[in-house]
């Protein structure tokens, strides 16, 4: 079996202040733990206020549903199943349930489950004999997702775990499928996350991920600037080839890119402001313009080999 390599974490042996991209100059402002606390605070406060931030990631608009339809994130049929609360809190860059091949009776874990939009869809797919597990480290997000699942009539199909997805401490080999939607880019130790995903999956299980990455020739100083303030979903965006190397080194095989979408100017601004301008650091519009055409939402699947 292709066994996973030991990543940078659980035991953190790297420098306290670190560079998250091989191409980027070292980050000086934020340590790994400071980044995690900053992200947690932003999203927890956003959830506490019920998703009322103006202008954020692709679903956060007055015309939330029409935007989602326009960009193919969720169908009208999907949106009809989802409570408004979960839609308002959604900060995704795709719909991993649409290509996760979830089957009735399966166990599905959502890493960074947020307000529960993908949990609702996954719970419908697994049916009454299946189960979904929502893992998030923001307490108010968990509470909102519980409310959304209750409104959807699906509380009996879900378990919530309030933990950091870099080290969720859940049993090994319990999930058939792992999904995640625009969350892992926020994590300073991506190898840690993929180690945990590998461990929670059953042999032969698979992942379906939507996330934000960089492509092409990106000025390393620009990447370093956004990393230094960990700005929205651009702060943790690393080159796609580096990202996929992390996935492969965690032990996964059969990695397949399902789709890519290059962010337009407004989408890029929204992603850099996630979860909303009210909660995120002010950034240079001039520097953001230099990322235009170089930040993409990528959707991919991969398999944990059978033993």
Coordinates of C-alpha atoms in Angstrom, one line a residue:
X1 CA 0.0 0.0 0.0
X2 CA 1.1 3.6 -0.7
X3 CA 1.6 4.6 2.9
X4 CA 1.3 8.3 3.8
X5 CA 4.4 10.2 4.7
X6 CA 4.6 12.0 8.0
X7 CA 3.6 15.6 7.4
X8 CA 4.6 18.8 9.2
X9 CA 2.1 18.2 12.0
X10 CA 0.6 16.8 14.6
X11 CA 3.9 17.4 16.2
X12 CA 4.9 20.8 14.9
X13 CA 8.6 20.8 14.1
X14 CA 8.8 23.7 11.7
X15 CA 9.7 27.3 12.5
X16 CA 7.3 29.4 14.5
X17 CA 7.2 31.9 11.7
X18 CA 6.9 30.1 8.4
X19 CA 6.7 30.4 4.7
X20 CA 3.7 28.6 3.3
X21 CA 4.7 28.6 -0.3
X22 CA 8.0 27.6 -1.7
X23 CA 7.9 30.7 -4.0
X24 CA 7.0 33.1 -1.2
X25 CA 9.3 35.1 1.0
X26 CA 9.0 34.2 4.7
X27 CA 5.9 35.3 6.6
X28 CA 6.9 37.6 9.5
X29 CA 3.6 38.8 10.9
X30 CA 1.7 35.6 11.8
X31 CA 2.7 32.3 13.3
X32 CA 0.9 29.1 12.6
X33 CA -1.1 29.2 15.8
X34 CA -1.9 32.9 15.3
X35 CA -3.2 32.2 11.8
X36 CA -5.5 29.5 13.1
X37 CA -6.8 31.7 15.9
X38 CA -7.4 34.6 13.5
X39 CA -9.3 32.5 11.1
X40 CA -11.4 30.9 13.9
X41 CA -12.2 34.4 15.3
X42 CA -13.3 35.7 11.9
X43 CA -15.6 32.9 11.0
X44 CA -17.0 32.4 14.5
X45 CA -17.9 36.1 14.7
X46 CA -19.4 35.9 11.2
X47 CA -21.5 32.9 12.2
X48 CA -22.5 34.6 15.5
X49 CA -24.0 37.5 13.5
X50 CA -25.8 35.0 11.3
X51 CA -24.0 35.5 8.0
X52 CA -24.9 39.2 7.6
X53 CA -21.6 40.4 6.2
X54 CA -21.7 42.3 3.0
X55 CA -19.8 41.1 0.0
X56 CA -17.9 37.9 0.6
X57 CA -17.3 34.6 -1.1
X58 CA -19.4 33.5 -4.1
X59 CA -22.7 32.8 -2.3
X60 CA -22.7 35.9 -0.1
X61 CA -24.9 38.3 -2.0
X62 CA -28.4 39.6 -2.0
X63 CA -29.1 37.4 -5.0
X64 CA -27.4 34.4 -3.4
X65 CA -29.4 31.7 -5.3
X66 CA -29.1 33.3 -8.7
X67 CA -25.3 33.7 -8.3
X68 CA -25.0 30.1 -7.3
X69 CA -27.0 29.0 -10.3
X70 CA -25.0 31.4 -12.6
X71 CA -21.7 29.8 -11.6
X72 CA -23.0 26.3 -11.4
X73 CA -22.3 25.8 -7.7
X74 CA -25.7 24.5 -6.7
X75 CA -28.7 23.5 -8.8
X76 CA -32.2 24.8 -8.1
X77 CA -33.1 21.4 -6.9
X78 CA -30.2 21.5 -4.4
X79 CA -31.1 24.9 -3.2
X80 CA -34.7 23.9 -2.6
X81 CA -33.4 21.4 0.0
X82 CA -31.2 23.8 1.9
X83 CA -32.5 26.1 4.7
X84 CA -31.8 29.8 4.1
X85 CA -29.6 30.0 7.2
X86 CA -27.1 27.5 5.7
X87 CA -27.2 29.3 2.3
X88 CA -26.5 32.7 4.0
X89 CA -23.5 31.2 5.9
X90 CA -22.1 29.4 2.9
X91 CA -18.6 30.5 1.9
X92 CA -17.8 27.8 -0.6
X93 CA -16.1 27.9 -4.0
X94 CA -17.9 24.8 -5.4
X95 CA -20.2 22.0 -4.6
X96 CA -18.2 18.9 -3.6
X97 CA -21.4 16.8 -3.2
X98 CA -22.0 17.1 -6.9
X99 CA -19.0 15.0 -7.8
X100 CA -18.4 13.0 -4.6
X101 CA -20.4 10.0 -5.7
X102 CA -22.1 9.7 -2.3
X103 CA -24.2 6.5 -2.0
X104 CA -27.1 5.6 0.4
X105 CA -25.9 4.1 3.6
X106 CA -22.4 5.7 3.5
X107 CA -20.6 7.8 6.1
X108 CA -19.5 11.2 4.9
X109 CA -17.2 13.6 6.8
X110 CA -17.2 17.3 5.9
X111 CA -13.9 18.9 6.9
X112 CA -14.8 22.5 7.8
X113 CA -18.5 22.1 7.6
X114 CA -19.4 25.7 8.3
X115 CA -23.1 26.6 8.2
X116 CA -24.0 23.1 6.9
X117 CA -24.9 23.7 3.3
X118 CA -23.0 20.6 2.1
X119 CA -24.0 18.6 5.1
X120 CA -27.6 19.0 4.2
X121 CA -27.0 17.8 0.6
X122 CA -24.8 14.9 1.8
X123 CA -27.4 13.8 4.4
X124 CA -30.0 13.6 1.7
X125 CA -27.7 11.4 -0.4
X126 CA -26.8 9.0 2.3
X127 CA -30.4 8.5 3.3
X128 CA -31.8 7.2 6.6
X129 CA -29.2 4.4 6.8
X130 CA -26.2 6.7 6.4
X131 CA -24.5 9.4 8.4
X132 CA -22.8 12.7 7.9
X133 CA -20.1 14.1 10.3
X134 CA -19.5 17.9 10.4
X135 CA -16.1 18.9 11.7
X136 CA -15.5 22.6 12.4
X137 CA -13.5 24.6 15.0
X138 CA -15.9 27.7 15.2
X139 CA -18.5 27.1 17.9
X140 CA -21.1 29.4 16.4
X141 CA -20.7 27.7 13.0
X142 CA -21.5 24.4 14.7
X143 CA -24.5 25.9 16.4
X144 CA -25.8 27.4 13.2
X145 CA -25.3 24.2 11.3
X146 CA -27.2 22.2 13.9
X147 CA -30.0 24.7 13.5
X148 CA -29.9 24.3 9.7
X149 CA -30.0 20.5 10.0
X150 CA -32.9 20.7 12.3
X151 CA -34.8 22.9 9.9
X152 CA -34.1 20.5 7.1
X153 CA -35.4 17.6 9.2
X154 CA -32.0 15.8 9.1
X155 CA -30.8 16.0 12.7
X156 CA -30.9 12.3 13.1
X157 CA -28.4 11.8 10.3
X158 CA -25.6 14.1 11.5
X159 CA -22.9 14.2 14.1
X160 CA -21.0 17.4 14.9
X161 CA -17.4 17.5 16.1
X162 CA -16.0 20.8 17.4
X163 CA -12.3 20.4 16.6
X164 CA -9.5 21.8 14.5
X165 CA -9.4 20.0 11.1
X166 CA -5.6 19.9 11.3
X167 CA -5.9 17.5 14.2
X168 CA -9.6 16.4 14.6
X169 CA -8.8 13.4 16.8
X170 CA -11.5 11.2 15.3
X171 CA -11.4 7.4 14.9
X172 CA -9.5 6.0 11.9
X173 CA -11.2 4.3 9.0
X174 CA -14.8 5.4 9.6
X175 CA -15.7 7.4 6.6
X176 CA -16.5 6.3 3.0
X177 CA -16.2 9.9 1.7
X178 CA -14.6 13.1 2.8
X179 CA -15.7 16.4 1.4
X180 CA -14.4 19.9 2.0
X181 CA -15.5 23.2 0.4
X182 CA -13.1 26.2 0.3
X183 CA -11.7 25.5 3.8
X184 CA -8.3 23.8 3.5
X185 CA -6.8 26.9 1.9
X186 CA -7.4 28.6 5.2
X187 CA -5.2 26.1 7.0
X188 CA -1.5 26.9 7.6
X189 CA -0.5 23.2 7.7
X190 CA -2.2 21.6 4.7
X191 CA -0.2 18.3 5.0
X192 CA -1.7 18.0 8.5
X193 CA -5.2 18.2 7.1
X194 CA -4.6 15.6 4.4
X195 CA -3.0 13.3 6.9
X196 CA -6.2 13.5 9.0
X197 CA -8.4 13.0 5.9
X198 CA -6.3 9.9 5.0
X199 CA -6.7 8.5 8.4
X200 CA -10.4 9.0 8.8
X201 CA -11.2 7.4 5.4
X202 CA -11.7 3.7 5.1
X203 CA -9.3 1.9 2.7
X204 CA -10.8 2.4 -0.8
X205 CA -12.6 5.5 0.4
X206 CA -12.3 8.8 -1.5
X207 CA -12.3 12.6 -1.1
X208 CA -14.0 15.3 -3.1
X209 CA -12.6 18.8 -2.6
X210 CA -13.3 22.3 -3.8
X211 CA -10.5 24.7 -2.9
X212 CA -8.6 27.8 -3.9
X213 CA -5.1 27.6 -5.4
X214 CA -2.7 29.7 -7.4
X215 CA -1.7 29.0 -11.0
X216 CA 0.8 30.4 -13.4
X217 CA 3.7 32.7 -12.7
X218 CA 2.7 34.5 -9.5
X219 CA 5.0 37.2 -8.1
X220 CA 6.3 35.7 -4.8
X221 CA 6.2 39.0 -3.1
X222 CA 2.5 39.4 -3.8
X223 CA 1.7 35.9 -2.5
X224 CA 3.8 36.7 0.6
X225 CA 1.9 39.9 1.1
X226 CA -1.5 38.2 1.3
X227 CA 0.0 35.4 3.4
X228 CA 1.4 37.9 5.8
X229 CA -2.1 39.2 6.7
X230 CA -3.8 35.8 5.8
X231 CA -6.3 37.7 3.7
X232 CA -9.5 35.7 3.2
X233 CA -9.1 32.7 0.9
X234 CA -6.2 34.2 -1.0
X235 CA -3.9 34.3 2.1
X236 CA -3.5 30.5 2.2
X237 CA -3.6 29.9 -1.6
X238 CA -0.5 28.0 -2.7
X239 CA 0.5 26.9 -6.2
X240 CA -1.8 24.1 -7.5
X241 CA 1.1 21.7 -8.3
X242 CA 2.4 22.2 -4.7
X243 CA -1.1 21.6 -3.4
X244 CA -1.5 18.3 -5.3
X245 CA 1.9 17.1 -4.2
X246 CA 0.7 17.4 -0.6
X247 CA -2.3 15.3 -1.5
X248 CA -0.2 12.6 -3.1
X249 CA 2.4 12.6 -0.3
X250 CA -0.4 12.0 2.2
X251 CA -0.9 8.7 0.4
X252 CA -3.8 9.4 -2.0
X253 CA -3.8 8.0 -5.6
X254 CA -6.0 8.5 -8.7
X255 CA -6.1 12.3 -8.2
X256 CA -8.4 13.7 -10.9
X257 CA -9.2 17.3 -11.5
X258 CA -13.0 17.6 -12.1
X259 CA -13.1 21.3 -13.0
X260 CA -11.2 24.6 -12.6
X261 CA -12.7 28.1 -12.5
X262 CA -10.5 31.2 -12.7
X263 CA -11.8 33.9 -10.4
X264 CA -13.0 37.1 -12.0
X265 CA -12.3 40.5 -10.5
X266 CA -15.3 40.6 -8.3
X267 CA -14.9 37.0 -7.2
X268 CA -11.3 37.6 -6.4
X269 CA -12.2 40.6 -4.3
X270 CA -14.8 38.5 -2.5
X271 CA -12.4 35.7 -1.8
X272 CA -9.8 38.0 -0.5
X273 CA -12.4 39.5 1.9
X274 CA -13.8 36.2 3.2
X275 CA -15.9 35.8 5.3
X276 CA -16.7 39.5 4.8
X277 CA -15.0 42.9 4.7
X278 CA -16.3 43.6 8.2
X279 CA -14.3 40.7 9.5
X280 CA -11.2 40.7 7.3
X281 CA -8.1 42.8 7.2
X282 CA -7.9 45.7 4.7
X283 CA -5.7 44.8 1.8
X284 CA -4.1 46.6 -1.1
X285 CA -6.4 46.7 -4.2
X286 CA -3.3 47.3 -6.3
X287 CA -1.7 44.1 -5.1
X288 CA -4.9 42.2 -5.5
X289 CA -5.1 43.2 -9.1
X290 CA -1.7 41.5 -9.6
X291 CA -3.4 38.2 -8.7
X292 CA -6.0 38.6 -11.4
X293 CA -6.2 35.4 -13.6
X294 CA -3.9 33.6 -11.2
X295 CA -6.3 32.4 -8.5
X296 CA -8.6 29.5 -9.3
X297 CA -11.2 27.4 -7.7
X298 CA -10.2 23.8 -8.3
X299 CA -12.4 20.7 -7.8
X300 CA -10.7 17.4 -7.6
X301 CA -11.2 13.8 -6.3
X302 CA -8.7 11.2 -5.1
X303 CA -8.7 7.8 -3.5
X304 CA -7.2 6.2 -0.4
X305 CA -5.8 2.9 -1.8
X306 CA -7.2 -0.4 -0.5
X307 CA -5.0 -2.3 1.9

